[in-house]
Every structure is written in structure tokens, then in C-alpha cells.
mmCIF file of C-alpha atoms in Angstrom:
data_model
loop_
_atom_site.group_PDB
_atom_site.id
_atom_site.type_symbol
_atom_site.label_atom_id
_atom_site.label_comp_id
_atom_site.label_asym_id
_atom_site.label_seq_id
_atom_site.Cartn_x
_atom_site.Cartn_y
_atom_site.Cartn_z
ATOM 1 C CA UNK A 1 -16.529 -31.736 -34.507
ATOM 2 C CA UNK A 2 -18.933 -28.855 -34.817
ATOM 3 C CA UNK A 3 -17.328 -25.771 -36.285
ATOM 4 C CA UNK A 4 -16.981 -23.041 -33.504
ATOM 5 C CA UNK A 5 -17.653 -20.205 -35.883
ATOM 6 C CA UNK A 6 -14.736 -18.171 -34.463
ATOM 7 C CA UNK A 7 -12.876 -15.527 -36.648
ATOM 8 C CA UNK A 8 -8.983 -15.326 -35.970
ATOM 9 C CA UNK A 9 -7.460 -12.229 -37.346
ATOM 10 C CA UNK A 10 -3.563 -12.430 -37.649
ATOM 11 C CA UNK A 11 -1.219 -9.505 -38.032
ATOM 12 C CA UNK A 12 1.481 -9.459 -40.492
ATOM 13 C CA UNK A 13 4.505 -6.959 -40.286
ATOM 14 C CA UNK A 14 7.425 -6.852 -42.464
ATOM 15 C CA UNK A 15 9.445 -9.625 -40.976
ATOM 16 C CA UNK A 16 6.540 -11.713 -39.422
ATOM 17 C CA UNK A 17 7.210 -15.335 -40.050
ATOM 18 C CA UNK A 18 4.790 -17.382 -37.982
ATOM 19 C CA UNK A 19 1.587 -16.121 -39.456
ATOM 20 C CA UNK A 20 0.918 -19.164 -41.648
ATOM 21 C CA UNK A 21 1.806 -21.614 -38.853
ATOM 22 C CA UNK A 22 -0.685 -19.538 -36.667
ATOM 23 C CA UNK A 23 -3.200 -19.637 -39.537
ATOM 24 C CA UNK A 24 -2.916 -23.363 -39.947
ATOM 25 C CA UNK A 25 -3.142 -24.046 -36.130
ATOM 26 C CA UNK A 26 -6.328 -22.039 -35.813
ATOM 27 C CA UNK A 27 -7.919 -23.610 -38.978
ATOM 28 C CA UNK A 28 -7.144 -27.016 -37.557
ATOM 29 C CA UNK A 29 -9.087 -26.188 -34.655
ATOM 30 C CA UNK A 30 -12.130 -25.029 -36.665
ATOM 31 C CA UNK A 31 -11.557 -21.204 -36.729
ATOM 32 C CA UNK A 32 -11.975 -19.004 -39.767
ATOM 33 C CA UNK A 33 -8.745 -16.962 -40.294
ATOM 34 C CA UNK A 34 -7.631 -13.813 -42.020
ATOM 35 C CA UNK A 35 -4.160 -12.412 -42.166
ATOM 36 C CA UNK A 36 -4.061 -8.642 -42.477
ATOM 37 C CA UNK A 37 -1.027 -6.310 -43.478
ATOM 38 C CA UNK A 38 0.183 -3.915 -40.864
ATOM 39 C CA UNK A 39 -0.873 -0.949 -42.997
ATOM 40 C CA UNK A 40 -4.414 -1.736 -42.526
ATOM 41 C CA UNK A 41 -6.171 0.867 -40.428
ATOM 42 C CA UNK A 42 -8.990 -1.246 -39.321
ATOM 43 C CA UNK A 43 -9.561 -4.886 -38.137
ATOM 44 C CA UNK A 44 -12.337 -7.176 -39.699
ATOM 45 C CA UNK A 45 -15.558 -6.585 -37.908
ATOM 46 C CA UNK A 46 -16.144 -10.139 -37.090
ATOM 47 C CA UNK A 47 -12.887 -10.774 -35.316
ATOM 48 C CA UNK A 48 -13.213 -12.851 -32.300
ATOM 49 C CA UNK A 49 -9.418 -13.037 -31.543
ATOM 50 C CA UNK A 50 -6.512 -10.874 -32.815
ATOM 51 C CA UNK A 51 -3.161 -12.688 -32.906
ATOM 52 C CA UNK A 52 0.129 -10.835 -33.340
ATOM 53 C CA UNK A 53 2.296 -13.642 -34.679
ATOM 54 C CA UNK A 54 6.002 -14.239 -34.132
ATOM 55 C CA UNK A 55 8.990 -13.520 -36.141
ATOM 56 C CA UNK A 56 10.536 -10.044 -36.435
ATOM 57 C CA UNK A 57 9.012 -6.742 -37.271
ATOM 58 C CA UNK A 58 10.697 -3.889 -38.984
ATOM 59 C CA UNK A 59 14.147 -5.807 -38.637
ATOM 60 C CA UNK A 60 13.564 -5.430 -34.790
ATOM 61 C CA UNK A 61 15.622 -2.359 -35.196
ATOM 62 C CA UNK A 62 16.223 -0.085 -31.991
ATOM 63 C CA UNK A 63 14.375 -2.894 -29.907
ATOM 64 C CA UNK A 64 12.143 -5.750 -30.804
ATOM 65 C CA UNK A 65 8.590 -4.280 -31.314
ATOM 66 C CA UNK A 66 9.664 -0.730 -30.883
ATOM 67 C CA UNK A 67 8.800 0.443 -34.423
ATOM 68 C CA UNK A 68 5.874 -2.025 -34.854
ATOM 69 C CA UNK A 69 3.934 -0.288 -32.062
ATOM 70 C CA UNK A 70 3.542 2.729 -34.299
ATOM 71 C CA UNK A 71 2.373 0.722 -37.299
ATOM 72 C CA UNK A 72 -0.992 1.969 -38.673
ATOM 73 C CA UNK A 73 -3.034 -1.134 -37.598
ATOM 74 C CA UNK A 74 -1.827 -0.802 -33.977
ATOM 75 C CA UNK A 75 -4.346 1.965 -33.266
ATOM 76 C CA UNK A 76 -7.163 -0.349 -34.431
ATOM 77 C CA UNK A 77 -5.590 -3.109 -32.181
ATOM 78 C CA UNK A 78 -5.430 -0.908 -29.130
ATOM 79 C CA UNK A 79 -9.099 0.313 -29.666
ATOM 80 C CA UNK A 80 -10.241 -3.338 -30.179
ATOM 81 C CA UNK A 81 -8.538 -4.243 -26.967
ATOM 82 C CA UNK A 82 -9.835 -1.327 -25.100
ATOM 83 C CA UNK A 83 -13.359 -2.534 -25.912
ATOM 84 C CA UNK A 84 -12.524 -6.089 -24.410
ATOM 85 C CA UNK A 85 -11.445 -7.701 -27.650
ATOM 86 C CA UNK A 86 -9.159 -10.707 -27.024
ATOM 87 C CA UNK A 87 -5.483 -10.236 -28.236
ATOM 88 C CA UNK A 88 -2.728 -12.870 -28.150
ATOM 89 C CA UNK A 89 0.907 -11.974 -28.826
ATOM 90 C CA UNK A 90 3.339 -14.690 -29.468
ATOM 91 C CA UNK A 91 7.046 -14.188 -29.382
ATOM 92 C CA UNK A 92 7.510 -11.002 -31.380
ATOM 93 C CA UNK A 93 3.934 -10.310 -30.697
ATOM 94 C CA UNK A 94 4.496 -10.260 -26.968
ATOM 95 C CA UNK A 95 7.390 -7.908 -27.479
ATOM 96 C CA UNK A 96 5.064 -5.671 -29.615
ATOM 97 C CA UNK A 97 2.329 -5.656 -26.863
ATOM 98 C CA UNK A 98 4.890 -4.734 -24.201
ATOM 99 C CA UNK A 99 6.475 -1.894 -26.299
ATOM 100 C CA UNK A 100 2.840 -0.659 -27.037
ATOM 101 C CA UNK A 101 2.133 -0.551 -23.300
ATOM 102 C CA UNK A 102 -0.813 -3.163 -23.684
ATOM 103 C CA UNK A 103 0.949 -5.572 -21.421
ATOM 104 C CA UNK A 104 3.233 -4.684 -18.301
ATOM 105 C CA UNK A 105 7.025 -5.185 -18.364
ATOM 106 C CA UNK A 106 9.648 -5.594 -21.204
ATOM 107 C CA UNK A 107 11.685 -8.068 -23.010
ATOM 108 C CA UNK A 108 15.410 -7.822 -22.888
ATOM 109 C CA UNK A 109 18.223 -9.602 -24.666
ATOM 110 C CA UNK A 110 18.595 -13.338 -23.182
ATOM 111 C CA UNK A 111 20.862 -13.455 -20.262
ATOM 112 C CA UNK A 112 23.249 -15.841 -22.238
ATOM 113 C CA UNK A 113 23.164 -13.401 -25.125
ATOM 114 C CA UNK A 114 22.413 -16.617 -27.389
ATOM 115 C CA UNK A 115 19.365 -17.161 -29.435
ATOM 116 C CA UNK A 116 17.669 -20.012 -27.878
ATOM 117 C CA UNK A 117 15.573 -22.459 -30.046
ATOM 118 C CA UNK A 118 14.342 -25.754 -28.376
ATOM 119 C CA UNK A 119 11.417 -27.315 -26.724
ATOM 120 C CA UNK A 120 11.045 -26.177 -23.151
ATOM 121 C CA UNK A 121 8.855 -27.170 -20.299
ATOM 122 C CA UNK A 122 6.419 -24.556 -18.860
ATOM 123 C CA UNK A 123 4.216 -24.697 -15.714
ATOM 124 C CA UNK A 124 0.804 -23.126 -15.712
ATOM 125 C CA UNK A 125 0.575 -20.624 -13.166
ATOM 126 C CA UNK A 126 -2.936 -19.027 -13.497
ATOM 127 C CA UNK A 127 -5.770 -20.745 -15.403
ATOM 128 C CA UNK A 128 -8.573 -18.220 -14.642
ATOM 129 C CA UNK A 129 -8.689 -16.800 -18.183
ATOM 130 C CA UNK A 130 -9.871 -17.883 -21.607
ATOM 131 C CA UNK A 131 -6.399 -18.676 -22.862
ATOM 132 C CA UNK A 132 -5.424 -21.353 -20.353
ATOM 133 C CA UNK A 133 -8.717 -22.437 -19.017
ATOM 134 C CA UNK A 134 -8.426 -25.927 -20.695
ATOM 135 C CA UNK A 135 -5.220 -26.568 -18.551
ATOM 136 C CA UNK A 136 -5.186 -27.212 -14.841
ATOM 137 C CA UNK A 137 -3.050 -24.964 -12.568
ATOM 138 C CA UNK A 138 0.443 -26.355 -11.979
ATOM 139 C CA UNK A 139 0.235 -28.820 -15.047
ATOM 140 C CA UNK A 140 3.380 -28.870 -17.009
ATOM 141 C CA UNK A 141 3.417 -28.568 -20.812
ATOM 142 C CA UNK A 142 6.240 -28.962 -23.426
ATOM 143 C CA UNK A 143 6.316 -26.372 -26.341
ATOM 144 C CA UNK A 144 9.028 -24.750 -28.598
ATOM 145 C CA UNK A 145 10.698 -21.373 -27.594
ATOM 146 C CA UNK A 146 12.821 -19.544 -30.264
ATOM 147 C CA UNK A 147 13.920 -16.203 -29.218
ATOM 148 C CA UNK A 148 16.849 -13.727 -28.775
ATOM 149 C CA UNK A 149 15.034 -11.054 -26.604
ATOM 150 C CA UNK A 150 12.955 -13.303 -24.320
ATOM 151 C CA UNK A 151 14.335 -12.054 -20.868
ATOM 152 C CA UNK A 152 11.219 -10.819 -19.269
ATOM 153 C CA UNK A 153 11.727 -7.720 -16.930
ATOM 154 C CA UNK A 154 9.317 -5.932 -14.538
ATOM 155 C CA UNK A 155 10.251 -4.027 -11.435
ATOM 156 C CA UNK A 156 9.305 -5.302 -8.030
ATOM 157 C CA UNK A 157 6.241 -3.185 -7.707
ATOM 158 C CA UNK A 158 4.953 -4.398 -11.102
ATOM 159 C CA UNK A 159 5.837 -7.980 -10.051
ATOM 160 C CA UNK A 160 3.625 -7.532 -7.058
ATOM 161 C CA UNK A 161 0.731 -6.271 -9.253
ATOM 162 C CA UNK A 162 1.096 -9.284 -11.574
ATOM 163 C CA UNK A 163 1.010 -11.739 -8.553
ATOM 164 C CA UNK A 164 -1.944 -9.903 -6.901
ATOM 165 C CA UNK A 165 -4.087 -10.082 -10.052
ATOM 166 C CA UNK A 166 -3.232 -13.548 -11.136
ATOM 167 C CA UNK A 167 -1.587 -12.152 -14.391
ATOM 168 C CA UNK A 168 1.366 -14.498 -14.601
ATOM 169 C CA UNK A 169 0.347 -17.153 -17.082
ATOM 170 C CA UNK A 170 3.296 -19.478 -17.474
ATOM 171 C CA UNK A 171 6.787 -20.044 -16.061
ATOM 172 C CA UNK A 172 9.756 -21.917 -17.494
ATOM 173 C CA UNK A 173 10.330 -25.126 -15.726
ATOM 174 C CA UNK A 174 11.837 -28.554 -15.951
ATOM 175 C CA UNK A 175 9.665 -31.560 -16.669
ATOM 176 C CA UNK A 176 8.645 -31.754 -12.982
ATOM 177 C CA UNK A 177 7.595 -28.167 -12.945
ATOM 178 C CA UNK A 178 10.487 -26.876 -10.927
ATOM 179 C CA UNK A 179 11.801 -23.566 -12.056
ATOM 180 C CA UNK A 180 14.423 -23.758 -14.827
ATOM 181 C CA UNK A 181 15.060 -20.512 -16.404
ATOM 182 C CA UNK A 182 16.611 -20.490 -20.000
ATOM 183 C CA UNK A 183 16.802 -16.700 -20.493
ATOM 184 C CA UNK A 184 16.971 -14.798 -17.205
ATOM 185 C CA UNK A 185 13.336 -13.739 -16.993
ATOM 186 C CA UNK A 186 12.303 -12.351 -13.651
ATOM 187 C CA UNK A 187 10.928 -15.237 -11.744
ATOM 188 C CA UNK A 188 11.165 -17.447 -14.748
ATOM 189 C CA UNK A 189 8.041 -15.810 -16.384
ATOM 190 C CA UNK A 190 7.182 -16.908 -19.830
ATOM 191 C CA UNK A 191 3.949 -15.348 -20.343
ATOM 192 C CA UNK A 192 1.546 -12.647 -18.749
ATOM 193 C CA UNK A 193 -1.811 -11.199 -19.263
ATOM 194 C CA UNK A 194 -3.231 -7.716 -18.644
ATOM 195 C CA UNK A 195 -5.427 -7.013 -15.507
ATOM 196 C CA UNK A 196 -8.604 -7.399 -17.417
ATOM 197 C CA UNK A 197 -7.506 -10.814 -18.772
ATOM 198 C CA UNK A 198 -8.215 -10.173 -22.537
ATOM 199 C CA UNK A 199 -4.680 -9.377 -23.557
ATOM 200 C CA UNK A 200 -2.247 -12.372 -23.435
ATOM 201 C CA UNK A 201 1.477 -12.486 -24.314
ATOM 202 C CA UNK A 202 3.970 -15.309 -24.261
ATOM 203 C CA UNK A 203 7.360 -16.005 -25.766
ATOM 204 C CA UNK A 204 6.800 -19.712 -26.441
ATOM 205 C CA UNK A 205 5.018 -20.845 -29.602
ATOM 206 C CA UNK A 206 1.770 -22.841 -28.956
ATOM 207 C CA UNK A 207 1.132 -22.785 -32.774
ATOM 208 C CA UNK A 208 4.363 -24.937 -33.252
ATOM 209 C CA UNK A 209 2.947 -27.576 -30.857
ATOM 210 C CA UNK A 210 -0.030 -28.874 -32.741
ATOM 211 C CA UNK A 211 1.216 -32.369 -33.708
ATOM 212 C CA UNK A 212 2.547 -35.190 -31.656
ATOM 213 C CA UNK A 213 4.489 -36.310 -34.718
ATOM 214 C CA UNK A 214 6.364 -32.954 -34.457
ATOM 215 C CA UNK A 215 7.141 -33.345 -30.959
ATOM 216 C CA UNK A 216 4.216 -31.979 -29.033
ATOM 217 C CA UNK A 217 0.540 -31.089 -29.301
ATOM 218 C CA UNK A 218 0.335 -29.223 -26.039
ATOM 219 C CA UNK A 219 -0.540 -26.021 -27.968
ATOM 220 C CA UNK A 220 -3.827 -27.449 -28.959
ATOM 221 C CA UNK A 221 -5.250 -27.179 -25.460
ATOM 222 C CA UNK A 222 -3.937 -23.597 -24.998
ATOM 223 C CA UNK A 223 -5.296 -22.202 -28.342
ATOM 224 C CA UNK A 224 -8.579 -24.104 -27.862
ATOM 225 C CA UNK A 225 -9.472 -21.896 -25.021
ATOM 226 C CA UNK A 226 -10.174 -19.229 -27.782
ATOM 227 C CA UNK A 227 -12.568 -21.407 -29.681
ATOM 228 C CA UNK A 228 -15.587 -20.564 -27.738
ATOM 229 C CA UNK A 229 -17.094 -17.060 -28.355
ATOM 230 C CA UNK B 1 22.526 21.581 -33.693
ATOM 231 C CA UNK B 2 23.015 17.982 -32.806
ATOM 232 C CA UNK B 3 21.482 16.041 -30.088
ATOM 233 C CA UNK B 4 23.423 13.136 -28.719
ATOM 234 C CA UNK B 5 21.238 10.697 -26.881
ATOM 235 C CA UNK B 6 22.881 7.975 -24.685
ATOM 236 C CA UNK B 7 20.554 5.134 -23.725
ATOM 237 C CA UNK B 8 21.545 2.522 -21.247
ATOM 238 C CA UNK B 9 19.927 -0.151 -18.968
ATOM 239 C CA UNK B 10 18.650 1.270 -15.622
ATOM 240 C CA UNK B 11 20.850 0.643 -12.715
ATOM 241 C CA UNK B 12 19.373 -2.705 -11.175
ATOM 242 C CA UNK B 13 18.564 -4.116 -14.601
ATOM 243 C CA UNK B 14 21.212 -6.725 -15.426
ATOM 244 C CA UNK B 15 23.274 -5.793 -18.245
ATOM 245 C CA UNK B 16 24.285 -9.174 -19.829
ATOM 246 C CA UNK B 17 26.233 -7.651 -22.611
ATOM 247 C CA UNK B 18 28.266 -5.548 -20.218
ATOM 248 C CA UNK B 19 28.855 -8.505 -18.040
ATOM 249 C CA UNK B 20 30.210 -10.512 -21.158
ATOM 250 C CA UNK B 21 32.513 -7.903 -22.205
ATOM 251 C CA UNK B 22 33.723 -7.573 -18.631
ATOM 252 C CA UNK B 23 34.532 -11.290 -18.493
ATOM 253 C CA UNK B 24 36.190 -11.065 -21.874
ATOM 254 C CA UNK B 25 38.356 -8.042 -20.711
ATOM 255 C CA UNK B 26 39.363 -10.018 -17.674
ATOM 256 C CA UNK B 27 40.397 -13.151 -19.784
ATOM 257 C CA UNK B 28 42.597 -10.619 -21.804
ATOM 258 C CA UNK B 29 44.300 -9.739 -18.312
ATOM 259 C CA UNK B 30 42.684 -6.352 -18.105
ATOM 260 C CA UNK B 31 42.167 -6.894 -14.446
ATOM 261 C CA UNK B 32 41.715 -3.260 -13.462
ATOM 262 C CA UNK B 33 37.991 -2.977 -14.744
ATOM 263 C CA UNK B 34 35.388 -2.983 -11.985
ATOM 264 C CA UNK B 35 32.230 -2.914 -14.055
ATOM 265 C CA UNK B 36 31.172 -2.723 -17.550
ATOM 266 C CA UNK B 37 27.953 -1.187 -19.015
ATOM 267 C CA UNK B 38 27.177 -1.352 -22.643
ATOM 268 C CA UNK B 39 24.995 1.530 -23.923
ATOM 269 C CA UNK B 40 23.837 2.888 -27.399
ATOM 270 C CA UNK B 41 24.167 6.277 -28.669
ATOM 271 C CA UNK B 42 21.796 7.937 -31.115
ATOM 272 C CA UNK B 43 22.836 11.175 -32.740
ATOM 273 C CA UNK B 44 20.098 13.399 -34.096
ATOM 274 C CA UNK B 45 20.777 16.330 -36.418
ATOM 275 C CA UNK B 46 18.043 18.933 -35.579
ATOM 276 C CA UNK B 47 16.983 21.986 -37.776
ATOM 277 C CA UNK B 48 16.509 24.233 -34.818
ATOM 278 C CA UNK B 49 18.895 26.472 -32.869
ATOM 279 C CA UNK B 50 16.504 26.803 -30.032
ATOM 280 C CA UNK B 51 18.068 24.716 -27.254
ATOM 281 C CA UNK B 52 15.045 24.717 -24.814
ATOM 282 C CA UNK B 53 12.707 23.565 -27.684
ATOM 283 C CA UNK B 54 15.264 20.839 -28.806
ATOM 284 C CA UNK B 55 15.483 19.508 -25.355
ATOM 285 C CA UNK B 56 11.620 19.345 -25.067
ATOM 286 C CA UNK B 57 11.401 17.599 -28.492
ATOM 287 C CA UNK B 58 14.139 15.149 -28.029
ATOM 288 C CA UNK B 59 12.787 14.262 -24.476
ATOM 289 C CA UNK B 60 9.502 13.424 -26.100
ATOM 290 C CA UNK B 61 11.207 11.242 -28.697
ATOM 291 C CA UNK B 62 13.007 9.485 -26.020
ATOM 292 C CA UNK B 63 9.879 8.825 -23.994
ATOM 293 C CA UNK B 64 7.830 7.710 -27.016
ATOM 294 C CA UNK B 65 10.341 5.760 -29.141
ATOM 295 C CA UNK B 66 14.078 5.964 -28.563
ATOM 296 C CA UNK B 67 14.093 4.483 -25.041
ATOM 297 C CA UNK B 68 11.860 1.905 -23.283
ATOM 298 C CA UNK B 69 11.598 3.524 -19.857
ATOM 299 C CA UNK B 70 10.561 0.248 -18.219
ATOM 300 C CA UNK B 71 14.192 -0.933 -18.666
ATOM 301 C CA UNK B 72 16.290 2.042 -19.956
ATOM 302 C CA UNK B 73 17.474 5.529 -18.891
ATOM 303 C CA UNK B 74 18.459 8.203 -21.392
ATOM 304 C CA UNK B 75 20.629 11.227 -21.266
ATOM 305 C CA UNK B 76 20.650 13.989 -23.867
ATOM 306 C CA UNK B 77 23.349 16.329 -24.832
ATOM 307 C CA UNK B 78 22.792 19.126 -27.088
ATOM 308 C CA UNK B 79 25.934 20.356 -29.098
#
């Protein structure tokens, strides 16, 4: 396969623990990667995609992502995103993006109050964006979730906007694509994007679904969307 | 001066922890409890005696960091 010549920059906060999985996943797809520390005040100039990886950040004190939004690197992220740069937040990265106001809504404690770690089915709701363009609308994928605060909340007005602008990316479902809500999220939402469709956030982990041997390779088609400049 | 900040989930946002505590109280036969809301309290020690300024500062702190106003309300008490 021809190397796509894509540079993926991955943020690392104290407590991030999915940066190396994310790096491995994107390198498997042919990207060049660089992990940068949260104290960095700029992003590598050749960045094509910025990923805020999963795990924890600053102990998730106060609220998940609440302290991380003030990390020195986040100013550079906000600037990069405002110029149309592509940003993907996975799990804790999604929480950081909502706390920073780069994505709408908020993530609450799971309704069951339990940490949930398992493979879950998801239905593709809107594929008119680079992240999910390799997947058909209404197709069902199966990838891992692992979170305590994954209960997506948005008020009715915000929900209406999400729907009007095709910002809902994925919903938690069963294997037939029927709603099955593991954590209490409004309308079973698992991931959203911003109105401009360059900032993406989701609780499930596509970078942990790259090998059929490990349960699923449905993450490949998701991340591949970013492999074209 | 101290600022006592109480932060709770907005009315209409389901409080799962409150619900779990309510359920536990019921199973301990405390039947008179109608509803439970779990909140958090942050106590700040301030170096000012100016109440109006303190209120302005702490409100800003709540808006920027202490509360997530998408899901939470806050109340500030100065003592």
C-alpha cells in the first residue's frame, strides 16, 4: 500500500494511557506519528490530524477533562481547530473537547454508576464527514468501550441542533442496530462532531479495534477516513 | 473570608448518584425520603474582605472551571 503521507499528532497528559495504542493504530495505516506532551505550546507544523487519546488527565479531578482544558497545549489545539484542522478526541479526549467547549454537550457519570469495559455495537448515524465516510449510514460496528463518565448529556435545544446539522456520529445499539443504551446517554449518543465537521469526539475506542484476532477490526475503516489529506 | 461553593446537577439532569443513595436509604427502611440530590462543595479561602469583589471573582471561577454549566448549577455563599 502506498504511504498516505499523513502526520498524526497525539496529545499526552499526565494519566493518558491510550497514546501508544493510538500511535500503533495510525502507523499500521501508514501515517507518521508524534506524541507531544501537554506542556508543549505549539503543534508540529505538518500535523494533518490531532488526536486527544484516551485514559485520564490530571487524575480527572473535579470533572473528567476539566483541568486538561487549561493545559498549555490546548491553546494551540483551539487555534489549530479554528483554522479547520482536524481533531479527534477518543474517550477522555472527548471529555476534554466538551469541557473546552470545542464540542457541544457534556459527559456525566454512567447512569449505572459502574465503570463499563466491553465491546459494544454502534450504528453509524451520519457519514457525511471524513471520520466515518468509509462506513455506510446505518451500518453496525463492534468496538470496545471503557469508561466511567460516558453518559452524554445535551439539552433539547442542543439536541435539535445536532440533528439539524447531522452532527450525531454514532449511537449505542445491539447487533441489529436497535438502540441499546449502556450508560444513559441522551438518545444513546456515542459520538458527535462540531457543526463545521472538523472536530470529532466519541467514547468508544476505534484504536483498540484494529485486529480481528483481538475481537474486531472495525476501527480500521473509521481511522482510515483520516488517511487522505 | 471564605467562599462556599455548592455545585449540583441542574434540575432536569438525572442525578444517578442521588438515585442510588435514595434507593439505599429505602432499603434501610428510611421511607420518608422523597428525593435525594448529591452535590459537591468547594471551600475557598480568599485574601480579600471585599464581598462584592469576592462574589465577582468566585462567579468567574465557577463559570470557567469549578462548574460545568452545561449540566451543573452553582451557589456561592460568602462567610
